[in-house]
Structures are given as C-alpha cells and as structure tokens.
Tab-separated table of C-alpha atoms and ligand atoms in Angstrom:
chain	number	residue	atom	x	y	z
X	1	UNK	CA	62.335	3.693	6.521
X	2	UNK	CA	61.488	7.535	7.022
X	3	UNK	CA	63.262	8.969	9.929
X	4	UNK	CA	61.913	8.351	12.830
X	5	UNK	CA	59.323	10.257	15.180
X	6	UNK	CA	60.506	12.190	18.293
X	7	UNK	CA	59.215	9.817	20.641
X	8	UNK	CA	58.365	5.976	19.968
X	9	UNK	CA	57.160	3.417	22.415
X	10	UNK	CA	59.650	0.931	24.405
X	11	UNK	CA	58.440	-2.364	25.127
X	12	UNK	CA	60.785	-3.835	27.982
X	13	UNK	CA	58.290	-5.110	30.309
X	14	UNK	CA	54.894	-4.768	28.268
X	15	UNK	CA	53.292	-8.090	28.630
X	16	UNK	CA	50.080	-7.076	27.462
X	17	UNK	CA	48.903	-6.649	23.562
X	18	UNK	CA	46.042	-3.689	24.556
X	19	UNK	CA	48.821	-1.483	26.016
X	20	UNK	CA	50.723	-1.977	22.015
X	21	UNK	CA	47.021	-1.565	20.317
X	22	UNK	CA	46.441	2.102	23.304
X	23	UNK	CA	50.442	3.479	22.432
X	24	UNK	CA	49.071	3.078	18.433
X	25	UNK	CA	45.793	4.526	19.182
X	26	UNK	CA	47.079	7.249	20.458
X	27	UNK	CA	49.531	7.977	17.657
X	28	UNK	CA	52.785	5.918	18.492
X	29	UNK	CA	54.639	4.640	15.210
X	30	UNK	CA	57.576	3.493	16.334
X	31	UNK	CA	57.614	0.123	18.591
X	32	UNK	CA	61.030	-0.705	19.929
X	33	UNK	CA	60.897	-4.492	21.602
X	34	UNK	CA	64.320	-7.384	21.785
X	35	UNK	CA	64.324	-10.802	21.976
X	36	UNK	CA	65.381	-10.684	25.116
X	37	UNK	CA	62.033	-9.005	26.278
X	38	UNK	CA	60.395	-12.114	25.522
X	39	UNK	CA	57.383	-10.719	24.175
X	40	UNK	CA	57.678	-10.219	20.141
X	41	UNK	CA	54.711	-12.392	20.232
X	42	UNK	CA	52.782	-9.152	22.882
X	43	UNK	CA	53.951	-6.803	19.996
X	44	UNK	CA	52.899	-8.645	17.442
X	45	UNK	CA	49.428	-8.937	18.590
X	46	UNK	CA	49.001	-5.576	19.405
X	47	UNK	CA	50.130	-4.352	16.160
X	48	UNK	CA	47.968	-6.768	14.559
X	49	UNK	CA	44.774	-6.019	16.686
X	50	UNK	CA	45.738	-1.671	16.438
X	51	UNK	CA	44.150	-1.702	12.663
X	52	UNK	CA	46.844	0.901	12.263
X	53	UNK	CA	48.750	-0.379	8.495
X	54	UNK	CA	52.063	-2.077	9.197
X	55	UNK	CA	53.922	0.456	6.679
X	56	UNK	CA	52.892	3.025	8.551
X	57	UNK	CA	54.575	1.610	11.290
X	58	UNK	CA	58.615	1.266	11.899
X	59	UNK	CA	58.910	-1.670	14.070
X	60	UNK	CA	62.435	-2.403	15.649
X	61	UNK	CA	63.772	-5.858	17.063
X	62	UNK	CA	67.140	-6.660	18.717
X	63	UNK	CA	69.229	-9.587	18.240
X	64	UNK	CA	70.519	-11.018	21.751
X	65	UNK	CA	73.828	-12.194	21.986
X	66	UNK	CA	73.065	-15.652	21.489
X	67	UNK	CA	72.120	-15.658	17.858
X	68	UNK	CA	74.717	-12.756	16.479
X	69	UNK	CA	77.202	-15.421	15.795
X	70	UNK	CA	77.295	-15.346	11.671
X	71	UNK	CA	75.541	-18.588	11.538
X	72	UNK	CA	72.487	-17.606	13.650
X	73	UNK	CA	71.726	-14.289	12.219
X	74	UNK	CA	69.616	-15.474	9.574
X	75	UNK	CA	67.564	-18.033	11.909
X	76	UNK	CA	67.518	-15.816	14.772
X	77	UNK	CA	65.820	-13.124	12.683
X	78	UNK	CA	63.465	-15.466	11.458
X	79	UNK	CA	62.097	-16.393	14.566
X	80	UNK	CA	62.035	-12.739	16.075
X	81	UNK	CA	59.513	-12.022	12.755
X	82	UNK	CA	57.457	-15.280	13.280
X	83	UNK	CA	56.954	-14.384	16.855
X	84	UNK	CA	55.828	-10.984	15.710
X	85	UNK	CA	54.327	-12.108	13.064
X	86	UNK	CA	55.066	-9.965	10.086
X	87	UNK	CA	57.265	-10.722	6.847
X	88	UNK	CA	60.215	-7.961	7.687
X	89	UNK	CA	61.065	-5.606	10.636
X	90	UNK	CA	62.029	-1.864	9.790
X	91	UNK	CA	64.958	-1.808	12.044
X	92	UNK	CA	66.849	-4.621	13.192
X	93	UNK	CA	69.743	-4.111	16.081
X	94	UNK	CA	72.712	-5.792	17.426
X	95	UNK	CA	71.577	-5.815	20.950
X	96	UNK	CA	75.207	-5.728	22.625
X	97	UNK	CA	78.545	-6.561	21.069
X	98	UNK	CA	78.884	-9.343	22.934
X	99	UNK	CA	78.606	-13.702	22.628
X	100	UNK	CA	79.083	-14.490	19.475
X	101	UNK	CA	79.515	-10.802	17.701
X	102	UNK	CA	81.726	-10.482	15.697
X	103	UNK	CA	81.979	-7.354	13.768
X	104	UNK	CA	83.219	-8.980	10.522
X	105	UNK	CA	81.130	-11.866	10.393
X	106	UNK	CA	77.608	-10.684	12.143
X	107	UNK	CA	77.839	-7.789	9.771
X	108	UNK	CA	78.229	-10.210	6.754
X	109	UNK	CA	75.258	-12.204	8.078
X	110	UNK	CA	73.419	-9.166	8.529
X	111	UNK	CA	73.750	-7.883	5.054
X	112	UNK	CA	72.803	-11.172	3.593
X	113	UNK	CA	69.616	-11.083	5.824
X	114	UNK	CA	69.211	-7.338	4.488
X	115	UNK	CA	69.680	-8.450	1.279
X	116	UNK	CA	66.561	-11.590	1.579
X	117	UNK	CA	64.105	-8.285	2.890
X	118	UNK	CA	64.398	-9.538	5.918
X	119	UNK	CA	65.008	-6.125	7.763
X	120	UNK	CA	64.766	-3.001	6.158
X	121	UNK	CA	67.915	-1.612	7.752
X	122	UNK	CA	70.508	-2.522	10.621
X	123	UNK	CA	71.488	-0.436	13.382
X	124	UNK	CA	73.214	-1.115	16.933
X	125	UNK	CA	72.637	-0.721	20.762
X	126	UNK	CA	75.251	-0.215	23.713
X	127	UNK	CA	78.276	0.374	20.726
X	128	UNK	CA	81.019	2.544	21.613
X	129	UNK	CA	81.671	4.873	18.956
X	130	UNK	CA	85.111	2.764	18.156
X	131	UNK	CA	82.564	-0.230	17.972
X	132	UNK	CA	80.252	1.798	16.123
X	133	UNK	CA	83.051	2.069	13.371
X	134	UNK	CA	84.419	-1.279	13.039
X	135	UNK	CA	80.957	-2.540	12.562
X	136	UNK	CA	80.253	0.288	9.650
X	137	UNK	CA	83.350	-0.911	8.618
X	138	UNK	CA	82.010	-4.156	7.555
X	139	UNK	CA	78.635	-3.032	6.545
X	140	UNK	CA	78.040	-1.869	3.158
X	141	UNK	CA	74.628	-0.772	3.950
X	142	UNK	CA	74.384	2.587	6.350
X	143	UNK	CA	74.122	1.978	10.263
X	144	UNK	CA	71.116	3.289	11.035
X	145	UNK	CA	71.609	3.941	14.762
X	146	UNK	CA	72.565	3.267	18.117
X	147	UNK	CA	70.080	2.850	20.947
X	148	UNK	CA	72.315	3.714	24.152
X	149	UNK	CA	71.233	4.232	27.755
X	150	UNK	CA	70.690	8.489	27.709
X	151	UNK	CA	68.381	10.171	29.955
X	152	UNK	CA	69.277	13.369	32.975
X	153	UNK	CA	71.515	11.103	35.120
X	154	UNK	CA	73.546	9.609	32.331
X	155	UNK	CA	73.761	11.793	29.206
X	156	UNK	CA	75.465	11.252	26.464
X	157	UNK	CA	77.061	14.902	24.421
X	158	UNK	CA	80.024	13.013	23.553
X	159	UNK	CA	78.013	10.442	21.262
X	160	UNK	CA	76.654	13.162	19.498
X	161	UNK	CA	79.335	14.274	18.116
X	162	UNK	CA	80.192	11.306	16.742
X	163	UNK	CA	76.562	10.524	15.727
X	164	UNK	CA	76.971	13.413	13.527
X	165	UNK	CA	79.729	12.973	12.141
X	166	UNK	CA	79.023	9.564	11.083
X	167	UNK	CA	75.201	10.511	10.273
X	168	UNK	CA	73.390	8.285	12.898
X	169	UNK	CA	70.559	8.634	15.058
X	170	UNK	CA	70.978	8.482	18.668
X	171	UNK	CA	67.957	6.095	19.950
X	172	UNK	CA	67.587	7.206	23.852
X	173	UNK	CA	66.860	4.392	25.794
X	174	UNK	CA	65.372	4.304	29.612
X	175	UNK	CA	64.638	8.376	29.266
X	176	UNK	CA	62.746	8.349	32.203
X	177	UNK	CA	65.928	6.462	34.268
X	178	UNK	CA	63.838	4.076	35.522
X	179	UNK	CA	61.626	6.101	37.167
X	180	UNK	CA	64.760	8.047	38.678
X	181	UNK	CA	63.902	11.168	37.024
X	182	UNK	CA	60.872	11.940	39.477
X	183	UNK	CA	63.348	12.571	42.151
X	184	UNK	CA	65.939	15.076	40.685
X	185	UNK	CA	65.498	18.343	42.064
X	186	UNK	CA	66.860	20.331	39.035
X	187	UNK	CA	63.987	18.361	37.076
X	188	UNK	CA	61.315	19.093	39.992
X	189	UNK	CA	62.518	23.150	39.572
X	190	UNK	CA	61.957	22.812	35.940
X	191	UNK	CA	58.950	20.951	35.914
X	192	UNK	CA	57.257	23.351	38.686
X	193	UNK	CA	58.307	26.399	36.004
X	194	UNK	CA	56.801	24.806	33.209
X	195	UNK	CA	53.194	23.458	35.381
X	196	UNK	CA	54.852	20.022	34.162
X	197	UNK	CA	56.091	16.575	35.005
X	198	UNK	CA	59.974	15.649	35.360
X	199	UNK	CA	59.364	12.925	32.749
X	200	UNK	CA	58.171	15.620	30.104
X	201	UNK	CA	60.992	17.366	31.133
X	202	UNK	CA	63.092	14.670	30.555
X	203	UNK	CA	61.805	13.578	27.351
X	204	UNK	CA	62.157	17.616	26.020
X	205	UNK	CA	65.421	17.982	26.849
X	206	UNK	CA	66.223	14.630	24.951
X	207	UNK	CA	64.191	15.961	22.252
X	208	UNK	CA	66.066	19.296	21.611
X	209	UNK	CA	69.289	17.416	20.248
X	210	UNK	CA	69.273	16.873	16.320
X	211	UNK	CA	69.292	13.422	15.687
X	212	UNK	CA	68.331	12.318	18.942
X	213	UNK	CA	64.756	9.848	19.592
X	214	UNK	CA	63.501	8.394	22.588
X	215	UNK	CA	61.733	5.312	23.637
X	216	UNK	CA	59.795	5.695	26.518
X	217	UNK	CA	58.066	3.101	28.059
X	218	UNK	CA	54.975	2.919	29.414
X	219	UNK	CA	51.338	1.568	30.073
X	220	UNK	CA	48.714	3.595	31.001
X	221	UNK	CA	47.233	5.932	28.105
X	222	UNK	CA	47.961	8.585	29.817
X	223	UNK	CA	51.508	7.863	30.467
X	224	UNK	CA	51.647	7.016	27.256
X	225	UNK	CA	49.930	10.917	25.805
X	226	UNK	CA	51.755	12.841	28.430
X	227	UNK	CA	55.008	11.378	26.729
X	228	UNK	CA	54.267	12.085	23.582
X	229	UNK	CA	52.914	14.905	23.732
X	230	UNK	CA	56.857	15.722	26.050
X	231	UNK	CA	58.256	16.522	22.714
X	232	UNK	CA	56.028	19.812	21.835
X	233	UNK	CA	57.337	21.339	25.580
X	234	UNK	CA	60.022	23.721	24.355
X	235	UNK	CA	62.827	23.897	27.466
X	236	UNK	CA	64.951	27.512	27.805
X	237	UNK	CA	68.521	27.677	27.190
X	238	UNK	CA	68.910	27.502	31.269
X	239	UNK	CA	66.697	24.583	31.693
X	240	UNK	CA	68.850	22.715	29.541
X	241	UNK	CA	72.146	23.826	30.794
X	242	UNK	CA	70.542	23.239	34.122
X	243	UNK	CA	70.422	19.886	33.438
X	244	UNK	CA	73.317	19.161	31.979
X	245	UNK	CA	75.448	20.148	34.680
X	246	UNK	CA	73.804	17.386	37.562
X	247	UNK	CA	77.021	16.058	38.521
X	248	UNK	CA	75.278	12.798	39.411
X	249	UNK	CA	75.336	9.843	37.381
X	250	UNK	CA	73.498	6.608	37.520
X	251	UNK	CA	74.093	4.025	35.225
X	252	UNK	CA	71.341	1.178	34.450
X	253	UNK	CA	72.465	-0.882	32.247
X	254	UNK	CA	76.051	-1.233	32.702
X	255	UNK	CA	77.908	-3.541	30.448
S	1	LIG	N1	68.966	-1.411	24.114
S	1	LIG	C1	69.023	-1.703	25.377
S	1	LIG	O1	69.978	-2.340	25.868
S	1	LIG	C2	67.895	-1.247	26.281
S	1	LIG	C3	68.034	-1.338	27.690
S	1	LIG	C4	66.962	-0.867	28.460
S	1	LIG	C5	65.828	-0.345	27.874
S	1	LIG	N2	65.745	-0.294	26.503
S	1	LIG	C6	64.521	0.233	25.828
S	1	LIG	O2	64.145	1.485	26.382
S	1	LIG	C7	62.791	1.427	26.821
S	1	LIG	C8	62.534	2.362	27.965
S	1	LIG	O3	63.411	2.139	29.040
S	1	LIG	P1	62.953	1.585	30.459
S	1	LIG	O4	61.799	0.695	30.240
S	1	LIG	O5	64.167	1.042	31.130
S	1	LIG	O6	62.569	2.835	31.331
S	1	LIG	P2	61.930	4.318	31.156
S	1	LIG	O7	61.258	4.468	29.872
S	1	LIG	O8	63.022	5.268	31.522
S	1	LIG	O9	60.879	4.339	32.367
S	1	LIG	C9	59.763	3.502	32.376
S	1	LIG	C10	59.055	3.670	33.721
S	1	LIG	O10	58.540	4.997	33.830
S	1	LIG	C11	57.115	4.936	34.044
S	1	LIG	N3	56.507	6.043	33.292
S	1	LIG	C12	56.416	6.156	31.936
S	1	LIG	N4	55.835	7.310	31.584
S	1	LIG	C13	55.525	7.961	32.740
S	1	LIG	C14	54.903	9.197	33.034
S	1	LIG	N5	54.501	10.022	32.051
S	1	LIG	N6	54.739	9.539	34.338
S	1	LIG	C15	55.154	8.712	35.323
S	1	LIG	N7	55.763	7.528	35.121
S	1	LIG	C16	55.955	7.152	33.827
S	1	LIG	C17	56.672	3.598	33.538
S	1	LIG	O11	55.519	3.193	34.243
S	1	LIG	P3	54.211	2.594	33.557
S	1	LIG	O12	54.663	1.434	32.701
S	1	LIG	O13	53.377	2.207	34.700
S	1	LIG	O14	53.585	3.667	32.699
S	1	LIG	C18	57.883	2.724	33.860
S	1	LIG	O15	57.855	2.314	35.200
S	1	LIG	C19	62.607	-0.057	27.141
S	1	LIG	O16	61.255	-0.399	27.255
S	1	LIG	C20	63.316	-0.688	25.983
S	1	LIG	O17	62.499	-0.669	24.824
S	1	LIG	C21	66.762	-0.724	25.712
C-alpha cells in the first residue's frame, strides 16, 4: 500500500452505493468502512459500480470486537471481504481493544491472515500509545496506523509524537466533530478570513501535521469536493495556534 492521500472518504452512515461510486468519481481513493457500519456490502457495490481499478484504490475494514478473539480473526475477515466483495482489503484494523482482543493472540491471528493475502497490512483504531506498543510488540509486520477520534474540539499533539516516533500514520476520524465544527467561533473567524467553510478549516488544519489523514464523511458531491479539495487551503501560523488553544473539548466516541 502507498501512503495514503490527505483526505479519504468515511463510510459510517453511507447506506447508499451511488454516494461510494460520486466520492470515487470525484477522486476519493481511500474508503474507510467497519463491520460495525453494517454496510461492507454499500461499499462494495459502489466500488464495484465506480469503474475506478481496485489497485488503485486502498480500501480499509475494521474488525469489531466480536471476532478479534484469535479464533475469529481469520473468519471474521473473510466475511468482511465477501460482503465487500473483493479477494483482500488494503488495510485491515482492530476496531477497539476490547471483547476478545488480545494483543498476543489477535496479533498472531492477524499475521497468519496477513500471511494468506488476506489484508495487505494491519493497523489499529482507539489504541493508546501503551496499547499501540504491546500490539507492535506482537506483530512482526509494521502497524500501519491508528484511526483515533481528532478533529478542533478533541485534538490529539500528544499522539503525534508518538506516531513519529514509532513511524505511524495518524488516521483522523469524525474531523468535522459531528457536525460540531460549524459552531466554533475561532473556526467561524477563520473561515470568514479565508471566504471558507469551518469544515475546510477543519480538515486544513488536520492536514498540516506530517503523518496525519482524515476521513471525512459525507454524501452530497459537493460535500464530498469541498472536502477534498480542504487539503489545498494553506492555514497561517495564527490560524493554527488559534485553534489549538479552544479550551473546549468534546469527546464522541468515548471508550
Ligand atoms: N474508528 C472509529 O472508532 C470511528 C468512530 C467514528 C467515526 N469513524 C470514521 O470516521 C468517519 C467520519 O466521522 P463521522 O462520520 O463521525 O463525522 P464527520 O466526518 O466529522 O462529520 C460528518 C457530518 O458532517 C457533514 N458534512 C460533511 N462534509 C460537509 C461539508 N463540507 N459541509 C457541511 N457538512 C458536511 C456530513 O453530512 P452529509 O453526509 O450530509 O454530507 C455528516 O453529517 C466515519 O464515517 C468513519 O469512517 C471511525
């Protein structure tokens, strides 16, 4: 897998193949979706219908808790890639350390469904960097990332470090908070300066960390252009301090 682009399309709540087959038209190649979304099968089709060539594509599925026990990896990957319907993924994550993870084990399974060409490479979501280390730990294959919760209201400078230390990309998830970020006032300052939205704000600041990708979500085309286009809007130094110093914090996706 090359690295991957700035800005890549999440899928939590896309129940409908033409807005996959739109995000690809207009130049998406990276499709983040879970089994827990409950709609490999929407990806799938979309993908299949876009005409765009699967290599081209990195295409990233997470394992929910229920099948990370070391005896479910294997079939739980199998039925994330028949529901998609494709031979491999690019990226396959450990959604949460939780059910039946086990860092030892799941890792084990995970290198032995690595090893079939099942996946292409492994990577985590919602790790703590001490997580994040016992799993590499057990891993002789590198972990490609961690997807975390990271967007204006809950940031994440401390990961970075440690992301670069330990040569991982940082895969922002829920940039846009929710929604959330449409009623910040430092982003509505910044956005007015730059004749621009507080999402494209929000997506540029993520943007302007090394080794940091988002996943926006989204539906309409032009949601889904004014996103991607977000990473080309170059913030100033003050925008981004700006930003980092909103002393509020809102948390999603709490453990
Ligand atoms: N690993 C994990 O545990 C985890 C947890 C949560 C999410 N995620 C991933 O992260 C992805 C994104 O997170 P999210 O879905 O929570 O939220 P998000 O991307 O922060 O926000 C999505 C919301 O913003 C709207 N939106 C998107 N672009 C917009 C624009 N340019 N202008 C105005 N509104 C816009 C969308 O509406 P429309 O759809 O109407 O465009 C949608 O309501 C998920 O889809 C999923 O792939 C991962």
């Amino acid at each position: 897998m090359d690295t991957l682009p700035p800005v890549g399309l999440g899928t939590m709540g896309v129940e409908d193949p033409s807005v996959v087959e739109t995000a690809l038209d207009v130049g998406y190649r990276h499709l983040d979706t879970a089994q827990i979304y409950e709609n490999e099968a929407v990806v799938g089709e979309g993908l299949a219908a876009s005409g765009v060539p699967r290599e081209d594509v990195t295409l990233a599925t997470k394992l929910w808790i229920d099948s990370l026990a070391p005896e479910d990896v294997a079939a739980g990957t199998r039925a994330s890639l028949d529901r998609l319907g494709v031979e491999s993924v690019d990226l396959l994550y450990v959604h949460r350390p939780r059910g039946g993870y086990d860092p030892e084990g799941t890792m084990a399974a995970l290198e032995d469904v690595l090893d079939a060409g099942l996946t292409d490479a492994v990577a985590v979501s919602n790790f703590t960097p001490a997580q994040y280390e016992a799993a590499a730990a057990h891993l002789d294959a590198p972990l490609l990332a961690n997807q975390v919760e990271f967007h204006p209201l809950f940031r994440q400078e401390r990961l970075l470090d440690h992301a670069a230390e330990h040569d991982y990309t940082v895969v922002a998830y829920s940039p846009l908070a929710g929604g959330e970020v449409f009623e910040i006032p430092e982003l509505q300052a910044i956005a007015e300066k730059h004749d621009t939205t507080e999402a494209a704000v929000s997506i540029a600041w993520l943007c302007q960390y090394d080794r940091v990708v988002t996943i926006p979500k989204a539906s309409s085309r032009e949601h889904l252009e004014a996103n991607r286009a977000a990473a080309d809007l170059t913030l100033d130094p003050e925008d981004v301090e700006r930003i980092e110093g909103i002393d509020r914090e809102v948390e999603l996706f709490p453990e």
